[in-house]
Tab-separated table of N, CA and C in Angstrom:
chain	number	residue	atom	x	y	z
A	11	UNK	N	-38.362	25.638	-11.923
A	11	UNK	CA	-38.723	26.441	-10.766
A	11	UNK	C	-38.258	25.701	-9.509
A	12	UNK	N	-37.718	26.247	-8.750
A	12	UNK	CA	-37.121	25.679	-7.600
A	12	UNK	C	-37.876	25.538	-6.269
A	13	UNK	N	-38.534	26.255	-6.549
A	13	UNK	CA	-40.144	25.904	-5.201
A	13	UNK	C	-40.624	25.400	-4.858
A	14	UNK	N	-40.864	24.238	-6.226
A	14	UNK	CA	-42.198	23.687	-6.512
A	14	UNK	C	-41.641	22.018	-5.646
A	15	UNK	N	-42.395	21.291	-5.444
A	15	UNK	CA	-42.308	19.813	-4.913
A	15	UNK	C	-41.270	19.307	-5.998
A	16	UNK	N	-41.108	18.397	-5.669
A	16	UNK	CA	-40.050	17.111	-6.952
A	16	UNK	C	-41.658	16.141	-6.694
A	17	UNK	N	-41.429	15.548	-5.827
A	17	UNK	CA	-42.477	14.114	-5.611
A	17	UNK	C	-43.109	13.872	-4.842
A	18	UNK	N	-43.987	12.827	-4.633
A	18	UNK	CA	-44.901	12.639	-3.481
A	18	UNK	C	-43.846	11.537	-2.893
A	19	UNK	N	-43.844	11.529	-1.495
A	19	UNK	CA	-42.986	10.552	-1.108
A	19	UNK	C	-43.575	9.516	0.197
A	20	UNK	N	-44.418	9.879	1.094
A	20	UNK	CA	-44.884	8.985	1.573
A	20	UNK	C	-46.166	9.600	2.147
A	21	UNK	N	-47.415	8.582	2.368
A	21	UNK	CA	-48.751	9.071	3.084
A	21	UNK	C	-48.820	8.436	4.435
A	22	UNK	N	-49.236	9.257	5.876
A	22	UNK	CA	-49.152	9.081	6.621
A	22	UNK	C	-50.601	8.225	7.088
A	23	UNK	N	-50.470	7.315	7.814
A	23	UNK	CA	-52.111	6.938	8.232
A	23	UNK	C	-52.093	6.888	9.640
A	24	UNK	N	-52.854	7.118	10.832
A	24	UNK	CA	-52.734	6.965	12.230
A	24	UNK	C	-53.907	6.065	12.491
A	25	UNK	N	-53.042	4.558	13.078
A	25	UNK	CA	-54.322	3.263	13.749
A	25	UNK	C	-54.045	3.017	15.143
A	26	UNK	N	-55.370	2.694	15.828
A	26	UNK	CA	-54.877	2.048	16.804
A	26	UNK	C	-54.227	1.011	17.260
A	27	UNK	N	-54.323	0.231	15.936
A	27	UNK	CA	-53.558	-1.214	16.367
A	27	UNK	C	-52.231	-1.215	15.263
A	28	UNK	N	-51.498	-1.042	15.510
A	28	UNK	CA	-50.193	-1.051	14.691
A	28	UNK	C	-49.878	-2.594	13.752
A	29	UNK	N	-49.938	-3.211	14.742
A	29	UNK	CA	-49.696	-4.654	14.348
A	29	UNK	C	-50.881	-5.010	13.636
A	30	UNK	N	-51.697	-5.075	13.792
A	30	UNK	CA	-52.837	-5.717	13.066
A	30	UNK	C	-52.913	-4.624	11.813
A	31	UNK	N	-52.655	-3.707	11.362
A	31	UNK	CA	-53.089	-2.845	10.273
A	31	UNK	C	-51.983	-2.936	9.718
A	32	UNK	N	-50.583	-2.841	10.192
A	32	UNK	CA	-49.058	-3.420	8.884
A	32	UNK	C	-49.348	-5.004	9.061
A	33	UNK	N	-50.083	-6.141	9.112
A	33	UNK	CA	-50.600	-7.153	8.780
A	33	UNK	C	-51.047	-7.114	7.605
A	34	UNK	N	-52.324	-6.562	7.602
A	34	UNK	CA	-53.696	-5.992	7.137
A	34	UNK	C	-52.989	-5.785	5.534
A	35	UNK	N	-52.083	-4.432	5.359
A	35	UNK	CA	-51.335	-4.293	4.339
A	35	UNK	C	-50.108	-5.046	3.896
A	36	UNK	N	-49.465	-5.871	4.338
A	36	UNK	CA	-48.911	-6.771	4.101
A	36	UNK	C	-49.187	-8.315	3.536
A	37	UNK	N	-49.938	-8.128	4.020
A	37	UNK	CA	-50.807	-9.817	3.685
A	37	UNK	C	-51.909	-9.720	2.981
A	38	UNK	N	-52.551	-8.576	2.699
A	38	UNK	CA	-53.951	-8.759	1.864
A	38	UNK	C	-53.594	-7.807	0.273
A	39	UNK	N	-52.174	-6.661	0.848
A	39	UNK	CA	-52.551	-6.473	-0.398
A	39	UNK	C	-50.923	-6.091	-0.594
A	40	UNK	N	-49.946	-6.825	-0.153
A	40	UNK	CA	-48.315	-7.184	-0.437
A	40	UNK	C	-47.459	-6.413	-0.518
A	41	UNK	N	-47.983	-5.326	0.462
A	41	UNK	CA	-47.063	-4.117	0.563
A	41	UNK	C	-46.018	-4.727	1.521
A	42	UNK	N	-44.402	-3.878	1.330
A	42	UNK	CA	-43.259	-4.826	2.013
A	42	UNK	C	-43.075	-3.838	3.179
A	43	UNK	N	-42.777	-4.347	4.197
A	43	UNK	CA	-42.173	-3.318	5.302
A	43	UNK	C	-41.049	-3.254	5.007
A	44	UNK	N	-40.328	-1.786	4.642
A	44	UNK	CA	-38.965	-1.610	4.547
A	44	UNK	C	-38.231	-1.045	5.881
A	45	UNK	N	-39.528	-0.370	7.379
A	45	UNK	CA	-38.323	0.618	7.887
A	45	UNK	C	-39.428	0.567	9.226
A	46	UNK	N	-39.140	0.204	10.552
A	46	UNK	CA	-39.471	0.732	11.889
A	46	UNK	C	-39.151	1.702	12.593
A	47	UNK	N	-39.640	2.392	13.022
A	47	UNK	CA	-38.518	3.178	13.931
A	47	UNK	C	-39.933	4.093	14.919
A	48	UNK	N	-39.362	4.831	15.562
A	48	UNK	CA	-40.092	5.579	16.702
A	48	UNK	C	-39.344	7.328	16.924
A	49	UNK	N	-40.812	7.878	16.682
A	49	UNK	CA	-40.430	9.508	16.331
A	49	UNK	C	-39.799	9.904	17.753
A	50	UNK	N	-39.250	10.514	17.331
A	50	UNK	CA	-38.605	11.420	18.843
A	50	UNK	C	-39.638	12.361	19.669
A	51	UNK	N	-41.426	12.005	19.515
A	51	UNK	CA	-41.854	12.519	20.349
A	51	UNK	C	-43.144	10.989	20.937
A	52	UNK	N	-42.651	10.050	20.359
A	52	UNK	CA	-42.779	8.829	20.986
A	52	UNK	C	-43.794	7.757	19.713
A	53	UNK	N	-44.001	8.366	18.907
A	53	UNK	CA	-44.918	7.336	17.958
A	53	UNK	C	-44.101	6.676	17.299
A	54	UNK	N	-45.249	5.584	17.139
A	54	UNK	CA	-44.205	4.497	16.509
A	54	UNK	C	-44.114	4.152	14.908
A	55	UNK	N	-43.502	4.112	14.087
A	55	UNK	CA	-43.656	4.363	12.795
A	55	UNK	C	-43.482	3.162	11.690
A	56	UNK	N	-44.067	2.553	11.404
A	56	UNK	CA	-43.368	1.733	10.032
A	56	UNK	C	-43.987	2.337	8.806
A	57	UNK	N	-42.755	1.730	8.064
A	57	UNK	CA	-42.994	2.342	6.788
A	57	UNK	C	-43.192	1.328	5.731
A	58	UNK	N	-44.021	1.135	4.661
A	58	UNK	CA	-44.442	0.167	3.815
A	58	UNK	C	-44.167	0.776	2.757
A	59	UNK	N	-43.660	-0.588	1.831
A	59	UNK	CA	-43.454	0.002	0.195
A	59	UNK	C	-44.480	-0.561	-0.448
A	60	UNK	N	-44.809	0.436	-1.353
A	60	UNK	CA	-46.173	-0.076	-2.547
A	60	UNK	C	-45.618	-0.733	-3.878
A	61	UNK	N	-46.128	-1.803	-4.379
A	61	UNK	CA	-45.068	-1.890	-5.132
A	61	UNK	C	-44.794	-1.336	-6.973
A	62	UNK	N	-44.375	-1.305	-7.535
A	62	UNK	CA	-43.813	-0.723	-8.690
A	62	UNK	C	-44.183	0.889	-8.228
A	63	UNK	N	-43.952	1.539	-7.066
A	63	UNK	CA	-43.971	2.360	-6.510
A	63	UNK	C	-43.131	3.373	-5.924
A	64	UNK	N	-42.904	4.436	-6.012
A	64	UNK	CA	-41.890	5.126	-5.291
A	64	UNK	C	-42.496	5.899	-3.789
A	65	UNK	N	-43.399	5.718	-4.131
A	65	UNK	CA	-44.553	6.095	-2.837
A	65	UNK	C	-44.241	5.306	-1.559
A	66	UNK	N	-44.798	5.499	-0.379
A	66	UNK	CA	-44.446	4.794	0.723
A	66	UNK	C	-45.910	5.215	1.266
A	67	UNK	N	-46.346	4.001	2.275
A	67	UNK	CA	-47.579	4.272	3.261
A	67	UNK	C	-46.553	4.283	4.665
A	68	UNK	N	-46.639	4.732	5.524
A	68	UNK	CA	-46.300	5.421	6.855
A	68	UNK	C	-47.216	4.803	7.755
A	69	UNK	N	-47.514	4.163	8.228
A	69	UNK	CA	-48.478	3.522	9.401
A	69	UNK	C	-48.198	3.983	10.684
A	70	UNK	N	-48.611	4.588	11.398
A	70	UNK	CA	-48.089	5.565	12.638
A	70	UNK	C	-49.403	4.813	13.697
A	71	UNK	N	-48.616	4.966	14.995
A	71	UNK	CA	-49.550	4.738	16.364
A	71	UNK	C	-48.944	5.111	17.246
A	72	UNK	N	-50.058	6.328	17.856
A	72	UNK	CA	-50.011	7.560	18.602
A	72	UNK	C	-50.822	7.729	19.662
A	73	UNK	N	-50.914	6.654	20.445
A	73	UNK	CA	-52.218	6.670	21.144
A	73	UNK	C	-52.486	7.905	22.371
A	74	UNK	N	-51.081	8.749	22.523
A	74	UNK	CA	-51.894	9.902	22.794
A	74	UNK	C	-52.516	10.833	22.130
A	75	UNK	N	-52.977	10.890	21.040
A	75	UNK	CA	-53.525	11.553	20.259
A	75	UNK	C	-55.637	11.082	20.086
A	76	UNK	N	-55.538	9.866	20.752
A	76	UNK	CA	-56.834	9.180	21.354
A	76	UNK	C	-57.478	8.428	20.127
A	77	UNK	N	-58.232	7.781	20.082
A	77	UNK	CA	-58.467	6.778	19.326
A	77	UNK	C	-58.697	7.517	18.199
A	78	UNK	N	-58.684	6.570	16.832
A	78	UNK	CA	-58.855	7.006	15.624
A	78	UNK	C	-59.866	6.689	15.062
A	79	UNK	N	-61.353	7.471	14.583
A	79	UNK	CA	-61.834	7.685	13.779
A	79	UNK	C	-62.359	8.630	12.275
A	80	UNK	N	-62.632	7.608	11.834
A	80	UNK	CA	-62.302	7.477	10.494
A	80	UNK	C	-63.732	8.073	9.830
A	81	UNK	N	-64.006	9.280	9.155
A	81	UNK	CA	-65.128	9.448	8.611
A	81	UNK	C	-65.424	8.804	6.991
A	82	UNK	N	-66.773	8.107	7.291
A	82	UNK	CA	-66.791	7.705	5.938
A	82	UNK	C	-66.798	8.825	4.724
A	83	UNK	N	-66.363	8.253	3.983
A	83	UNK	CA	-65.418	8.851	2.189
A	83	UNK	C	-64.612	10.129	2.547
A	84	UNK	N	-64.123	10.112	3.913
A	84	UNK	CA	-62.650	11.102	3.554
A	84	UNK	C	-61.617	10.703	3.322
A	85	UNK	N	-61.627	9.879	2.900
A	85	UNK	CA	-60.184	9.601	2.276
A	85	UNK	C	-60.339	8.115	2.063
A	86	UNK	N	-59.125	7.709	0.973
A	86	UNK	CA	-59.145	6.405	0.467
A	86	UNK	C	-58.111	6.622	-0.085
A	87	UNK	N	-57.039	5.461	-0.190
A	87	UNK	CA	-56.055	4.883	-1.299
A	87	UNK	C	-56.492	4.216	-1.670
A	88	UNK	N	-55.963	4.347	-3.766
A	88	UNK	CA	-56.556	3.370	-4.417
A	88	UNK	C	-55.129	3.156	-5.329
A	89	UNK	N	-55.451	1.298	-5.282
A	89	UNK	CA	-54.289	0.842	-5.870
A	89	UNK	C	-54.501	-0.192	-6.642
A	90	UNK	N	-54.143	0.057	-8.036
A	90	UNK	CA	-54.247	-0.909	-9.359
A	90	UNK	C	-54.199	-2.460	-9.099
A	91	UNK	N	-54.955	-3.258	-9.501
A	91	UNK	CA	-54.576	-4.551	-9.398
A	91	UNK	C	-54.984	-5.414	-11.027
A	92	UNK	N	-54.058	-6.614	-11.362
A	92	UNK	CA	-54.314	-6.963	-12.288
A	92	UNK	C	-55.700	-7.542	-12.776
A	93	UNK	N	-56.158	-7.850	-12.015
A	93	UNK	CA	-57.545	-8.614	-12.061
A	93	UNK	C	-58.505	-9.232	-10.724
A	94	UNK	N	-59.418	-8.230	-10.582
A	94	UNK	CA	-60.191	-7.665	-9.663
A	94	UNK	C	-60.826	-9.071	-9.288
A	95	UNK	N	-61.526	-9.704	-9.947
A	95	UNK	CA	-62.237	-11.124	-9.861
A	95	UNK	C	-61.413	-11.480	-8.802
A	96	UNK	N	-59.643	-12.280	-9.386
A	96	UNK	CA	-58.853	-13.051	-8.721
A	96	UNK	C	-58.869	-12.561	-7.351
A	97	UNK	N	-58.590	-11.347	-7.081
A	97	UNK	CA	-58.374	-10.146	-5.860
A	97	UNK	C	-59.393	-10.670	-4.725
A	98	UNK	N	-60.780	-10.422	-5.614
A	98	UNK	CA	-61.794	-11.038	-4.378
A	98	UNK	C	-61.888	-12.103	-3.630
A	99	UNK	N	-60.928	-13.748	-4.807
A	99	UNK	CA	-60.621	-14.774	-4.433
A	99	UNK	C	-59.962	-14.652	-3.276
A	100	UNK	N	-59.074	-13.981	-3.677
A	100	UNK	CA	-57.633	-13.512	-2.300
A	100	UNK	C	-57.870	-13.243	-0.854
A	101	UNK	N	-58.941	-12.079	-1.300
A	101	UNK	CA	-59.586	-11.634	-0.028
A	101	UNK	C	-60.471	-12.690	0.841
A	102	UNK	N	-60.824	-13.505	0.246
A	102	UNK	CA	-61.489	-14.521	0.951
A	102	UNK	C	-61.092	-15.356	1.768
A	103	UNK	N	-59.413	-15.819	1.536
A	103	UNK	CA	-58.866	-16.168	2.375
A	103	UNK	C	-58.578	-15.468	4.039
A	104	UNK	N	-58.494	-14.354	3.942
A	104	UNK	CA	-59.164	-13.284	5.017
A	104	UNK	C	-60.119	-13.151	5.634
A	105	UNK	N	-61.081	-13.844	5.223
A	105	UNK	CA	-62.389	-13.394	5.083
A	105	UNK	C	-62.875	-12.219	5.705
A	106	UNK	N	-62.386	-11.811	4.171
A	106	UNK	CA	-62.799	-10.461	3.624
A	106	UNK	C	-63.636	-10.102	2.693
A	107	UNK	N	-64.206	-9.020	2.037
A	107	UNK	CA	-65.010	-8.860	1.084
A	107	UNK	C	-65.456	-7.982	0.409
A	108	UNK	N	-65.513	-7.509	-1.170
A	108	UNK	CA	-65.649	-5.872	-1.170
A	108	UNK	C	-67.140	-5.270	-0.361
A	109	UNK	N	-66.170	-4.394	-0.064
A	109	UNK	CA	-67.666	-3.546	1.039
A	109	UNK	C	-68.568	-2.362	-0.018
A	110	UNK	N	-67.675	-2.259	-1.402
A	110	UNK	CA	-68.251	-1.663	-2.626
A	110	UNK	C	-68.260	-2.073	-3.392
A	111	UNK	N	-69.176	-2.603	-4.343
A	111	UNK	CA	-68.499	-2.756	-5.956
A	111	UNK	C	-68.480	-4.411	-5.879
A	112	UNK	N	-67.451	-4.850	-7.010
A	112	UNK	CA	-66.921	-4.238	-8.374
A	112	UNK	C	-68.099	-3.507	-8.893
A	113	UNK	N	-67.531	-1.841	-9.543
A	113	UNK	CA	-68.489	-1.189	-10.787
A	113	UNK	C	-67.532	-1.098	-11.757
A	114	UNK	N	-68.480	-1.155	-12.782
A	114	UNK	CA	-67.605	-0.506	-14.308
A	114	UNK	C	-67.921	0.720	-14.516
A	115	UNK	N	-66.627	1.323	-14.688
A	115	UNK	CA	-66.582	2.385	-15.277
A	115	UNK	C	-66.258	2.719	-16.641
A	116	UNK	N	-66.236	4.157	-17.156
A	116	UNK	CA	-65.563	4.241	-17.908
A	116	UNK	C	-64.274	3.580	-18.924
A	117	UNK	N	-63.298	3.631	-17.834
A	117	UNK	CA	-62.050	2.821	-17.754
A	117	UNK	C	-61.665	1.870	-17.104
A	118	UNK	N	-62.530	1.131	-16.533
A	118	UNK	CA	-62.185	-1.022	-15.800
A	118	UNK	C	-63.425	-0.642	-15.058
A	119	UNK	N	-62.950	-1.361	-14.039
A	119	UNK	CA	-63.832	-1.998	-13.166
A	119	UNK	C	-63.163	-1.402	-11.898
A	120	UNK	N	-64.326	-0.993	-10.524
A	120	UNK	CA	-63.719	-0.383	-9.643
A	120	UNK	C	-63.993	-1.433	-8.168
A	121	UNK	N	-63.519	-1.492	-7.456
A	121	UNK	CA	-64.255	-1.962	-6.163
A	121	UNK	C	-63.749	-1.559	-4.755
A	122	UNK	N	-64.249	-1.396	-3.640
A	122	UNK	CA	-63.794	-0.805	-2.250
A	122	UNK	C	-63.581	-2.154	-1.088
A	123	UNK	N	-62.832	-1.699	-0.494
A	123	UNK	CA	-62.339	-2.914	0.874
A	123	UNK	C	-62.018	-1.827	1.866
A	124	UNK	N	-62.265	-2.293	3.401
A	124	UNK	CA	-62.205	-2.019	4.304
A	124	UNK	C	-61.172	-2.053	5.386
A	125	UNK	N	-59.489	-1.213	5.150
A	125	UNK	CA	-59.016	-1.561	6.168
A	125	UNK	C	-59.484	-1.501	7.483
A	126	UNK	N	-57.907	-1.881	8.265
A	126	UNK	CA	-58.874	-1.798	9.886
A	126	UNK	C	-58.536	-0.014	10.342
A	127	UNK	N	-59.708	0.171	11.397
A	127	UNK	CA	-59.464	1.493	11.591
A	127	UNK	C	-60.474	2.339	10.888
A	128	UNK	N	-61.235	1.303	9.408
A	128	UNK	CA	-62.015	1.889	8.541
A	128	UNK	C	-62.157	2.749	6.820
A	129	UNK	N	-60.457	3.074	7.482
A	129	UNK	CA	-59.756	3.720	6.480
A	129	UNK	C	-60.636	2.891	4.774
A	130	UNK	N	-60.868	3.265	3.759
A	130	UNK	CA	-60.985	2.969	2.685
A	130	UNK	C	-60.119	2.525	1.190
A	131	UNK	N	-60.315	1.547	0.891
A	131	UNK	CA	-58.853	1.175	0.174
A	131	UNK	C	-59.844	0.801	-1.419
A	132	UNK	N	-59.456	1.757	-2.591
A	132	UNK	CA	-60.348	1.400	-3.673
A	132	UNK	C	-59.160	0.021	-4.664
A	133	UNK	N	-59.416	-0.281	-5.227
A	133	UNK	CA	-59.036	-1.194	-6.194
A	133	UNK	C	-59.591	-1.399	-7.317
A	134	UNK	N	-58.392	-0.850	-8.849
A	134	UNK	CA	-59.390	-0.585	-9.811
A	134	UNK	C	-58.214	-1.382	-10.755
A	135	UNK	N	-59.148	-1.947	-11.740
A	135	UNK	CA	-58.829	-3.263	-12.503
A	135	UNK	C	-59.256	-2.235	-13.755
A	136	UNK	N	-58.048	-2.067	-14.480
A	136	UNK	CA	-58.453	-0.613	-15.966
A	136	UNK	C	-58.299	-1.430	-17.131
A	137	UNK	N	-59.282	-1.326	-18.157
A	137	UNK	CA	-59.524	-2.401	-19.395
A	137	UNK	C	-58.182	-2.146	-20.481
A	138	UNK	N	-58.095	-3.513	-20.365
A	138	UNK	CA	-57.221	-3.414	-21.687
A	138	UNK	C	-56.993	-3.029	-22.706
């Protein structure tokens, strides 16, 4: 059918602080910046790769559009990690910390972190 989508290709997020939130994802959880640039109606755009991913996060800052808040549980990316324990180690160097969890589920272990801006980021560790 020729209508239909092919793929998901990138998710957009809008922060106020540009720099500190492609940090944020770069350094805590090793997403690569592949691409800067600035829309032709003035926002500024980078683009992050996820990795073993074809997906892209979009980090946008638009500050005429007025500050960004974030309602709690509308939305969250959640992204696999090998081992949730180590993860928390990681985060500590940040000092950071899950703001949910770890729970077990069904299928691994789940836990939540707090980008900036508020946005929600799950991390789920799935049993072997």
């Amino acid at each position: 059918m020729a209508n239909i989508v092919k793929k998901l290709l990138h998710t957009r997020m809008r922060v106020d602080d540009l720099d500190r939130t492609v940090d944020f994802y770069k350094n805590v959880l090793g997403l690569e910046e592949i691409n800067r640039k600035e829309s032709p109606r003035g926002s500024k755009l980078v683009f992050l790769k996820v990795p073993n991913s074809d997906e892209l996060l979009e980090i946008t800052y638009f500050p005429d559009s007025g500050p960004v808040k974030v309602q709690e549980d509308l939305v969250h990316l959640a992204f696999e990690v090998e081992d949730l324990e180590a993860f928390g180690q990681h985060l500590a160097k940040f000092n950071l910390s899950f703001s949910d969890g770890p729970t077990q589920s069904s299928s691994g272990t789940f836990a939540f972190i707090d980008a900036p801006e508020g946005y929600e980021i799950e991390l789920i560790q799935y049993d072997k």
